[in-house]
PDB file of C-alpha atoms in Angstrom:
ATOM      1  CA  MET A   1     -40.413 177.619 -34.956  1.00 94.00           C
ATOM      2  CA  GLN A   2     -37.315 176.442 -33.107  1.00 98.00           C
ATOM      3  CA  THR A   3     -36.277 172.806 -33.005  1.00 98.00           C
ATOM      4  CA  VAL A   4     -34.835 170.522 -30.375  1.00 98.00           C
ATOM      5  CA  LEU A   5     -33.348 167.302 -31.718  1.00 98.00           C
ATOM      6  CA  PHE A   6     -33.274 164.235 -29.484  1.00 98.00           C
ATOM      7  CA  LEU A   7     -30.668 161.576 -30.201  1.00 98.00           C
ATOM      8  CA  CYS A   8     -30.385 157.978 -29.108  1.00 97.00           C
ATOM      9  CA  THR A   9     -28.755 154.920 -30.589  1.00 96.00           C
ATOM     10  CA  GLY A  10     -31.533 153.498 -32.746  1.00 96.00           C
ATOM     11  CA  ASN A  11     -34.154 156.281 -32.894  1.00 97.00           C
ATOM     12  CA  TYR A  12     -36.572 153.659 -31.688  1.00 97.00           C
ATOM     13  CA  TYR A  13     -37.171 154.051 -27.960  1.00 97.00           C
ATOM     14  CA  ARG A  14     -35.746 156.912 -25.879  1.00 98.00           C
ATOM     15  CA  SER A  15     -35.444 159.597 -28.550  1.00 98.00           C
ATOM     16  CA  ARG A  16     -38.849 158.737 -30.004  1.00 98.00           C
ATOM     17  CA  PHE A  17     -40.525 158.952 -26.582  1.00 98.00           C
ATOM     18  CA  SER A  18     -38.740 162.272 -26.012  1.00 98.00           C
ATOM     19  CA  GLU A  19     -39.813 163.665 -29.379  1.00 98.00           C
ATOM     20  CA  HIS A  20     -43.502 162.877 -28.890  1.00 98.00           C
ATOM     21  CA  TYR A  21     -43.599 163.823 -25.210  1.00 98.00           C
ATOM     22  CA  PHE A  22     -41.851 167.151 -25.868  1.00 98.00           C
ATOM     23  CA  ASN A  23     -44.177 167.989 -28.775  1.00 97.00           C
ATOM     24  CA  HIS A  24     -47.208 167.205 -26.636  1.00 97.00           C
ATOM     25  CA  LEU A  25     -46.087 169.556 -23.853  1.00 97.00           C
ATOM     26  CA  ALA A  26     -44.860 172.265 -26.233  1.00 97.00           C
ATOM     27  CA  ALA A  27     -48.217 172.305 -28.020  1.00 96.00           C
ATOM     28  CA  GLN A  28     -50.084 172.572 -24.705  1.00 95.00           C
ATOM     29  CA  LYS A  29     -47.958 175.561 -23.720  1.00 95.00           C
ATOM     30  CA  ASP A  30     -47.846 177.097 -27.221  1.00 95.00           C
ATOM     31  CA  LEU A  31     -44.050 177.379 -26.961  1.00 95.00           C
ATOM     32  CA  GLY A  32     -43.022 177.870 -30.564  1.00 95.00           C
ATOM     33  CA  TRP A  33     -40.685 174.888 -30.293  1.00 98.00           C
ATOM     34  CA  ARG A  34     -40.983 171.442 -31.822  1.00 98.00           C
ATOM     35  CA  ALA A  35     -38.959 168.282 -31.397  1.00 98.00           C
ATOM     36  CA  ASP A  36     -37.592 165.767 -33.822  1.00 98.00           C
ATOM     37  CA  SER A  37     -35.390 162.734 -33.235  1.00 98.00           C
ATOM     38  CA  ARG A  38     -32.703 160.711 -34.934  1.00 98.00           C
ATOM     39  CA  GLY A  39     -30.484 157.706 -34.270  1.00 98.00           C
ATOM     40  CA  LEU A  40     -26.709 157.540 -34.044  1.00 97.00           C
ATOM     41  CA  ALA A  41     -26.271 153.862 -34.921  1.00 96.00           C
ATOM     42  CA  LEU A  42     -29.391 152.359 -36.487  1.00 94.00           C
ATOM     43  CA  GLU A  43     -27.368 149.310 -37.473  1.00 93.00           C
ATOM     44  CA  ARG A  44     -27.360 148.267 -33.801  1.00 92.00           C
ATOM     45  CA  GLY A  45     -31.157 147.954 -33.831  1.00 87.00           C
ATOM     46  CA  GLN A  46     -31.429 145.114 -36.317  1.00 82.00           C
ATOM     47  CA  ASN A  47     -33.853 143.264 -34.026  1.00 86.00           C
ATOM     48  CA  ASN A  48     -36.173 146.233 -33.564  1.00 90.00           C
ATOM     49  CA  ALA A  49     -39.683 145.392 -34.764  1.00 90.00           C
ATOM     50  CA  GLY A  50     -41.923 148.069 -36.228  1.00 91.00           C
ATOM     51  CA  PRO A  51     -41.503 151.827 -36.290  1.00 96.00           C
ATOM     52  CA  ILE A  52     -41.284 152.489 -32.517  1.00 96.00           C
ATOM     53  CA  SER A  53     -40.472 150.600 -29.338  1.00 96.00           C
ATOM     54  CA  LYS A  54     -43.345 149.023 -27.444  1.00 96.00           C
ATOM     55  CA  TYR A  55     -41.991 150.750 -24.318  1.00 97.00           C
ATOM     56  CA  ALA A  56     -42.114 154.182 -25.958  1.00 97.00           C
ATOM     57  CA  ARG A  57     -45.596 153.500 -27.326  1.00 96.00           C
ATOM     58  CA  GLN A  58     -46.924 152.256 -23.984  1.00 97.00           C
ATOM     59  CA  GLY A  59     -45.248 155.120 -22.100  1.00 97.00           C
ATOM     60  CA  LEU A  60     -46.821 157.717 -24.365  1.00 98.00           C
ATOM     61  CA  LEU A  61     -50.258 156.104 -24.302  1.00 97.00           C
ATOM     62  CA  SER A  62     -50.139 155.888 -20.488  1.00 97.00           C
ATOM     63  CA  ARG A  63     -49.578 159.659 -20.520  1.00 97.00           C
ATOM     64  CA  ASN A  64     -52.594 160.144 -22.813  1.00 96.00           C
ATOM     65  CA  ILE A  65     -50.468 161.005 -25.828  1.00 97.00           C
ATOM     66  CA  GLN A  66     -51.872 159.580 -29.038  1.00 91.00           C
ATOM     67  CA  LEU A  67     -49.522 158.608 -31.830  1.00 93.00           C
ATOM     68  CA  SER A  68     -50.203 159.389 -35.457  1.00 86.00           C
ATOM     69  CA  ASP A  69     -50.791 156.563 -37.869  1.00 84.00           C
ATOM     70  CA  PRO A  70     -48.738 155.573 -39.719  1.00 90.00           C
ATOM     71  CA  LEU A  71     -45.650 156.234 -37.652  1.00 93.00           C
ATOM     72  CA  ARG A  72     -42.368 156.814 -39.407  1.00 95.00           C
ATOM     73  CA  PHE A  73     -39.550 154.327 -39.013  1.00 96.00           C
ATOM     74  CA  PRO A  74     -36.261 155.286 -37.316  1.00 97.00           C
ATOM     75  CA  LEU A  75     -34.046 157.774 -39.130  1.00 97.00           C
ATOM     76  CA  PRO A  76     -30.250 158.115 -39.002  1.00 98.00           C
ATOM     77  CA  LEU A  77     -28.653 161.363 -37.911  1.00 98.00           C
ATOM     78  CA  THR A  78     -27.179 163.554 -40.643  1.00 98.00           C
ATOM     79  CA  LEU A  79     -25.097 166.694 -40.536  1.00 98.00           C
ATOM     80  CA  ASN A  80     -28.083 168.572 -42.002  1.00 98.00           C
ATOM     81  CA  ASP A  81     -30.182 167.485 -38.996  1.00 98.00           C
ATOM     82  CA  LEU A  82     -27.593 168.896 -36.612  1.00 98.00           C
ATOM     83  CA  ASN A  83     -27.235 172.165 -38.519  1.00 98.00           C
ATOM     84  CA  ALA A  84     -31.004 172.670 -38.696  1.00 98.00           C
ATOM     85  CA  SER A  85     -31.552 172.241 -34.944  1.00 98.00           C
ATOM     86  CA  HIS A  86     -31.463 174.972 -32.330  1.00 98.00           C
ATOM     87  CA  GLN A  87     -30.691 172.530 -29.533  1.00 98.00           C
ATOM     88  CA  VAL A  88     -29.443 168.927 -29.660  1.00 98.00           C
ATOM     89  CA  ILE A  89     -29.750 166.470 -26.775  1.00 98.00           C
ATOM     90  CA  ALA A  90     -28.258 162.974 -26.665  1.00 98.00           C
ATOM     91  CA  VAL A  91     -30.116 160.992 -24.032  1.00 98.00           C
ATOM     92  CA  ASP A  92     -27.194 158.925 -22.657  1.00 98.00           C
ATOM     93  CA  GLU A  93     -23.769 160.522 -22.478  1.00 98.00           C
ATOM     94  CA  THR A  94     -21.817 157.334 -21.778  1.00 97.00           C
ATOM     95  CA  GLU A  95     -23.370 155.598 -24.775  1.00 96.00           C
ATOM     96  CA  HIS A  96     -23.707 158.498 -27.187  1.00 98.00           C
ATOM     97  CA  ARG A  97     -20.682 160.757 -26.714  1.00 98.00           C
ATOM     98  CA  PRO A  98     -18.346 158.135 -28.264  1.00 98.00           C
ATOM     99  CA  LEU A  99     -20.695 157.774 -31.253  1.00 98.00           C
ATOM    100  CA  ILE A 100     -20.861 161.548 -31.709  1.00 98.00           C
ATOM    101  CA  HIS A 101     -17.075 161.750 -31.384  1.00 98.00           C
ATOM    102  CA  ALA A 102     -16.601 159.055 -34.052  1.00 97.00           C
ATOM    103  CA  ARG A 103     -19.261 160.226 -36.504  1.00 97.00           C
ATOM    104  CA  PHE A 104     -19.659 163.979 -35.926  1.00 98.00           C
ATOM    105  CA  PRO A 105     -16.534 165.068 -34.005  1.00 98.00           C
ATOM    106  CA  ASP A 106     -17.118 168.795 -34.523  1.00 98.00           C
ATOM    107  CA  TRP A 107     -20.410 168.430 -32.654  1.00 98.00           C
ATOM    108  CA  GLU A 108     -19.218 166.485 -29.622  1.00 97.00           C
ATOM    109  CA  ASN A 109     -19.073 169.515 -27.330  1.00 97.00           C
ATOM    110  CA  LYS A 110     -22.063 171.330 -28.847  1.00 97.00           C
ATOM    111  CA  ILE A 111     -24.556 168.691 -27.755  1.00 98.00           C
ATOM    112  CA  HIS A 112     -26.281 168.512 -24.378  1.00 98.00           C
ATOM    113  CA  TYR A 113     -26.062 165.087 -22.766  1.00 98.00           C
ATOM    114  CA  TRP A 114     -28.413 163.385 -20.340  1.00 98.00           C
ATOM    115  CA  CYS A 115     -27.862 160.040 -18.617  1.00 98.00           C
ATOM    116  CA  VAL A 116     -30.866 157.849 -19.400  1.00 98.00           C
ATOM    117  CA  HIS A 117     -29.834 154.281 -20.128  1.00 97.00           C
ATOM    118  CA  ASP A 118     -31.312 151.808 -22.583  1.00 94.00           C
ATOM    119  CA  VAL A 119     -33.368 148.733 -21.595  1.00 92.00           C
ATOM    120  CA  ASP A 120     -30.246 146.616 -21.096  1.00 91.00           C
ATOM    121  CA  ARG A 121     -29.232 148.850 -18.161  1.00 93.00           C
ATOM    122  CA  GLU A 122     -32.445 150.532 -16.939  1.00 94.00           C
ATOM    123  CA  ASN A 123     -36.019 149.447 -16.341  1.00 95.00           C
ATOM    124  CA  PRO A 124     -38.133 151.084 -19.087  1.00 96.00           C
ATOM    125  CA  ASP A 125     -40.625 152.610 -16.627  1.00 96.00           C
ATOM    126  CA  GLU A 126     -37.769 154.268 -14.742  1.00 98.00           C
ATOM    127  CA  ALA A 127     -36.033 155.407 -17.931  1.00 98.00           C
ATOM    128  CA  LEU A 128     -39.229 156.983 -19.271  1.00 98.00           C
ATOM    129  CA  LYS A 129     -39.808 158.719 -15.941  1.00 98.00           C
ATOM    130  CA  GLN A 130     -36.264 160.149 -16.141  1.00 98.00           C
ATOM    131  CA  LEU A 131     -36.909 161.362 -19.684  1.00 98.00           C
ATOM    132  CA  GLU A 132     -40.221 162.860 -18.599  1.00 98.00           C
ATOM    133  CA  ASN A 133     -38.480 164.796 -15.808  1.00 98.00           C
ATOM    134  CA  HIS A 134     -35.681 166.023 -18.108  1.00 98.00           C
ATOM    135  CA  ILE A 135     -38.198 167.168 -20.713  1.00 98.00           C
ATOM    136  CA  GLN A 136     -40.389 168.958 -18.187  1.00 97.00           C
ATOM    137  CA  ASP A 137     -37.285 170.759 -16.923  1.00 98.00           C
ATOM    138  CA  LEU A 138     -36.281 171.641 -20.486  1.00 98.00           C
ATOM    139  CA  ILE A 139     -39.768 172.971 -21.266  1.00 97.00           C
ATOM    140  CA  SER A 140     -39.705 175.141 -18.135  1.00 96.00           C
ATOM    141  CA  ARG A 141     -36.444 176.767 -19.333  1.00 94.00           C
ATOM    142  CA  LEU A 142     -37.585 177.535 -22.891  1.00 92.00           C
TER     143      LEU A 142
END
């Protein structure tokens, strides 16, 4: 089983949606890939309530993707996570490349970057649609 690792800032919204949406599609297509997700700066999500963003939860449920119960809480990225992954995607280059550079500089140019902004810069419905499109494209190439 190969692994794609999705990264966002808090492992609460964009990366969690990506993880669950990817795993749903990969299972449907019997790809032999699975997704996981981690956060680059969990300390920035001090006001996050619960294990996953309401936007991620609603976006997944609206796509008929059921979430397991209980859900895990956000996890910080470690070097072991990076080394264990076959592909790593940070969902917002402008936000995440500086964090990768500061915390995992050897990985800065080994990671694929998308450009899907957080709720302070992008409507959640639009951001989830962008993630959905990126993930469908990724699945088609695997």
